[in-house]
Coordinates of C-alpha atoms in Angstrom, one line a residue:
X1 CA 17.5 -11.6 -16.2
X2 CA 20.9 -9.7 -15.9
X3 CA 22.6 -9.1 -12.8
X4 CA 22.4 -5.5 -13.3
X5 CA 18.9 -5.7 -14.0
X6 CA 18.0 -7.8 -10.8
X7 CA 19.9 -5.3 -8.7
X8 CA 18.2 -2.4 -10.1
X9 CA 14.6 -4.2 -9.4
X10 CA 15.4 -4.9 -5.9
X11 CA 16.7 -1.5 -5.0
X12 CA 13.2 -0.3 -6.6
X13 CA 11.5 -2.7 -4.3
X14 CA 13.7 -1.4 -1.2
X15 CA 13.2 2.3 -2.2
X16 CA 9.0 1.5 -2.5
X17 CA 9.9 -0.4 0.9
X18 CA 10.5 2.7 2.6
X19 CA 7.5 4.7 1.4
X20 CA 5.5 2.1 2.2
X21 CA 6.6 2.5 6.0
X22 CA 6.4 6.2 5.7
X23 CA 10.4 6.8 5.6
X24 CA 9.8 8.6 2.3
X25 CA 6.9 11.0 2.2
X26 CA 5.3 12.5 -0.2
X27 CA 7.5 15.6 -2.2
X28 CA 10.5 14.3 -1.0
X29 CA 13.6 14.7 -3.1
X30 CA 15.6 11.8 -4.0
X31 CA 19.2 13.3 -4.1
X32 CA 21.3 10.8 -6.0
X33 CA 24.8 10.6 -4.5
X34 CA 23.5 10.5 -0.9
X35 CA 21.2 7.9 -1.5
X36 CA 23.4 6.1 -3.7
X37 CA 25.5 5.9 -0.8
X38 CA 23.0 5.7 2.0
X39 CA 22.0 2.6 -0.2
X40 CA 25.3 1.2 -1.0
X41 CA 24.5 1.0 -4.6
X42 CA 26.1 2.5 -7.6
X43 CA 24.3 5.4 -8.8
X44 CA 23.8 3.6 -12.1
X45 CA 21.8 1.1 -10.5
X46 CA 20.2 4.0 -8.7
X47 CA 19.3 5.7 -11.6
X48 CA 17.5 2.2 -13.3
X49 CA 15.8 1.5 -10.2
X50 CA 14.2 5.4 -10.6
X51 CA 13.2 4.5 -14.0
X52 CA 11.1 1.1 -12.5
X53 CA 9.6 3.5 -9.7
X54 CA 8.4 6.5 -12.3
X55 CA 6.4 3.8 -14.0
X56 CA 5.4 2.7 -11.1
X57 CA 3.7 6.1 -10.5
X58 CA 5.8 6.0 -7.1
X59 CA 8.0 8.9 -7.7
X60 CA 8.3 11.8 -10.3
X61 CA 11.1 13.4 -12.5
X62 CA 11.4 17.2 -12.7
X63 CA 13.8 18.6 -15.1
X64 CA 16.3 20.5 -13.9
X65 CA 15.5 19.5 -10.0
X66 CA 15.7 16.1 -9.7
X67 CA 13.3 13.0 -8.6
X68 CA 10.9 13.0 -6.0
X69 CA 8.4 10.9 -4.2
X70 CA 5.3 11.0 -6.2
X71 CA 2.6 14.0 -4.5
X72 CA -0.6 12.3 -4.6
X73 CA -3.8 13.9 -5.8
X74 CA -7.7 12.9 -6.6
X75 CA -6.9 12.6 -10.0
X76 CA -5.0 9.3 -8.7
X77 CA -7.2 8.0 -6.1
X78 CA -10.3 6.6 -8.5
X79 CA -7.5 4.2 -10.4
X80 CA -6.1 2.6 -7.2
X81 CA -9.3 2.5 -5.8
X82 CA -11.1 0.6 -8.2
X83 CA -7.8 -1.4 -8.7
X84 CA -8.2 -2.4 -4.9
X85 CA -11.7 -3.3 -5.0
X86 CA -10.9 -5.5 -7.5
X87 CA -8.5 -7.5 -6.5
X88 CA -9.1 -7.8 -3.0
X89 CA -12.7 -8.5 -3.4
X90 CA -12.1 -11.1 -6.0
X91 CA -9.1 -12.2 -3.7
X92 CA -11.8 -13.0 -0.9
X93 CA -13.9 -14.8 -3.4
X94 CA -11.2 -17.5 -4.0
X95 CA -10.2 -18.1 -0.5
X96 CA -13.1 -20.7 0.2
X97 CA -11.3 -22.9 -2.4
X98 CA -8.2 -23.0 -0.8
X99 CA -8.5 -23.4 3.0
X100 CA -4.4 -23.9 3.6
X101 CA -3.9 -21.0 2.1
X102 CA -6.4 -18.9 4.1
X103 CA -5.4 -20.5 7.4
X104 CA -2.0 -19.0 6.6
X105 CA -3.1 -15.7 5.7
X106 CA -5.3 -15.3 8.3
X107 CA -1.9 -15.4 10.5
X108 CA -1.0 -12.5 8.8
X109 CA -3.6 -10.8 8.7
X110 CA -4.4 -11.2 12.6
X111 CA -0.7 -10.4 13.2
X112 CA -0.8 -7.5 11.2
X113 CA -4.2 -6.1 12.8
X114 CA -2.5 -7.0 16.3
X115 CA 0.5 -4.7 15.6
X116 CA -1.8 -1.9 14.3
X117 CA -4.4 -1.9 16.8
X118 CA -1.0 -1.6 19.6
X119 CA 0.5 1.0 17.6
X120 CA -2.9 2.8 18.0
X121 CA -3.2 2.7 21.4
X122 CA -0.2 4.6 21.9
X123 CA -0.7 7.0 18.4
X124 CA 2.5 5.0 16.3
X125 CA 0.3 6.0 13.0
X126 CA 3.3 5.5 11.2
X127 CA 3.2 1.5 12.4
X128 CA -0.5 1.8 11.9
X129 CA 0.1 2.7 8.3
X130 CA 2.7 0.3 7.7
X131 CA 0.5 -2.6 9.6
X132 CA -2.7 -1.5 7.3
X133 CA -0.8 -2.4 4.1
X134 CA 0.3 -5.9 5.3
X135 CA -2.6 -6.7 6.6
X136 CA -3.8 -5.4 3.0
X137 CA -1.1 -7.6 1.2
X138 CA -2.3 -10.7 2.9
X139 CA -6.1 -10.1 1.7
X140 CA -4.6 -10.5 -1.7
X141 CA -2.3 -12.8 -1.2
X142 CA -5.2 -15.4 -1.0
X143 CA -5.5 -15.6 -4.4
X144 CA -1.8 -17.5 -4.2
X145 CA -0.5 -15.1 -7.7
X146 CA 3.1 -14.6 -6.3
X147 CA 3.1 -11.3 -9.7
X148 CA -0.4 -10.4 -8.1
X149 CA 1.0 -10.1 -4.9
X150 CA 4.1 -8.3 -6.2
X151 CA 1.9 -5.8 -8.2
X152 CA -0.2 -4.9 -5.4
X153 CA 2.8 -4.2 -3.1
X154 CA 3.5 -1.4 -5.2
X155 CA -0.1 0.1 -5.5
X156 CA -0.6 -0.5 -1.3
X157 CA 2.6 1.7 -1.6
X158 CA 1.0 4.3 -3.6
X159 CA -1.8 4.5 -1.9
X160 CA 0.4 4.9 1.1
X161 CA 1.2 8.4 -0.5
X162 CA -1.8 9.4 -0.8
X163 CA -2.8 8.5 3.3
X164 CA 0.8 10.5 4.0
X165 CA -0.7 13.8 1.9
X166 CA -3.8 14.1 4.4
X167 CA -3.9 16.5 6.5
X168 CA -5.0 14.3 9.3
X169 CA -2.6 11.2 9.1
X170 CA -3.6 10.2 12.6
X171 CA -7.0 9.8 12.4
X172 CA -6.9 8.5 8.8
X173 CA -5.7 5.9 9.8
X174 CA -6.8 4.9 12.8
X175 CA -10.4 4.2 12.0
X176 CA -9.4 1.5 9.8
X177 CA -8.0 -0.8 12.5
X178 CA -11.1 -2.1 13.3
X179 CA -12.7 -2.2 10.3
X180 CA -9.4 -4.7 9.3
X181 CA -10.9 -6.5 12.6
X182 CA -14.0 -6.7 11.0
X183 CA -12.5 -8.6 8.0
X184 CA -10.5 -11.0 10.0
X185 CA -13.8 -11.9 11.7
X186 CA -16.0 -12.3 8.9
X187 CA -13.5 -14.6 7.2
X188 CA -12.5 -16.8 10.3
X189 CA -15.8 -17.2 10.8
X190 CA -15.9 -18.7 7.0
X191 CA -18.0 -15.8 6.3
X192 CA -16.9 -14.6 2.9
X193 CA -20.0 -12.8 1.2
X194 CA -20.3 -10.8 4.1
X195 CA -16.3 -10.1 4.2
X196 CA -16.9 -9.0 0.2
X197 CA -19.4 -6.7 1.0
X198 CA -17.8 -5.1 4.4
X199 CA -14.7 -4.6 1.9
X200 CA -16.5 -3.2 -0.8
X201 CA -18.1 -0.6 1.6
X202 CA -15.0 -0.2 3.8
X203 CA -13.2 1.2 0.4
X204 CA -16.0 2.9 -1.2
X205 CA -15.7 5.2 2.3
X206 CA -12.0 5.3 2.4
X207 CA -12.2 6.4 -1.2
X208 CA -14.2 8.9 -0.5
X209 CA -12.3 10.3 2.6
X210 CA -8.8 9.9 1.6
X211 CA -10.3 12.7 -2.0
X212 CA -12.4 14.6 0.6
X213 CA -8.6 15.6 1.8
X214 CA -6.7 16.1 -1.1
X215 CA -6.2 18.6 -3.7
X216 CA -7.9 18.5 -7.2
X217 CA -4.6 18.1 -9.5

């Protein structure tokens, strides 16, 4: 890998970074030469790391007007959705074969449930959001795939557009901190059917509430 290709994948992973913690939301532009030098970059680098996040589905060109973080609609949430299930189910499903590597991200995942269900108390949803996807990233990251892990990252950051487009960010969110409870329950307990199905349900309904608030295209 060339230098200038590294640099232009870890600016795309700082750039998904931020809308993954809700810095960028949704129809934001992405004016070049400030963010070039907000970033310290070059815009050449810039402009590579834009190409990784368009086919990432994280942001979106316009002719004429520039690039801007990707507006989420139904017509994405089905995709990331089943994507999720997938992976996070089958994630679970592995976990009993390596207990290290569940002890370790059950740390995470209690940490990051900890953070979130503190940011709640005091209505942080933007900590909330950014504590749901780690505590996310760690359910996959029992499967030990370092590109898995990597992959998800950037559709937990999509996603993370879609919870920013609701019209009701706060309580989006905040129903889902003890539902990630749940989980961390279930599989501390060693309990990993009934963590499969919990998770199965959990984002059939988050599926279905996270459309119920968008628009059709």
């Amino acid at each position: 890998m060339t230098q200038a290709i590294a640099a232009s994948l870890d600016l795309a992973a700082r750039i998904t970074a931020k809308i993954d913690q809700g810095e960028l939301t949704p129809g934001t532009r992405l004016p070049e030469v400030a963010l070039a030098e907000e970033l310290g970059v070059s815009r050449n680098t810039l402009r590579e790391a834009f190409r990784v996040l368009m086919q990432d589905g994280l942001v979106d060109h316009i002719p004429n007007r520039g690039v801007f973080v990707h507006t989420f609609t139904k017509s994405d949430v089905e995709d990331i959705y089943a994507y999720r299930a997938f992976i996070e189910v089958a994630a679970i499903r592995s976990a009993r074969k390596n207990p290290q590597l569940l002890e370790q991200s059950l740390g995470v995942m209690r940490e990051a449930y900890e953070r979130g269900a503190a940011a709640n108390a005091v209505g942080d949803w933007q900590t909330v959001g950014s504590a749901n996807s780690a505590f996310h990233l760690a359910i996959v990251d029992l499967a030990g795939v370092a590109r898995l892990s990597a992959d998800a990252r950037k559709v937990l950051a999509l996603a993370r557009i879609g919870f920013m487009a609701t019209y009701n960010v706060e309580t989006f969110h905040s129903i889902y901190v003890e539902k990630n409870h749940q989980i961390l329950k279930y599989l501390a307990a060693g309990e990993f059917e009934e963590a499969e199905q919990y998770l199965q349900k959990y984002f059939e309904d988050s599926r279905d509430d996270l459309s119920a608030h968008l628009p059709e295209f």
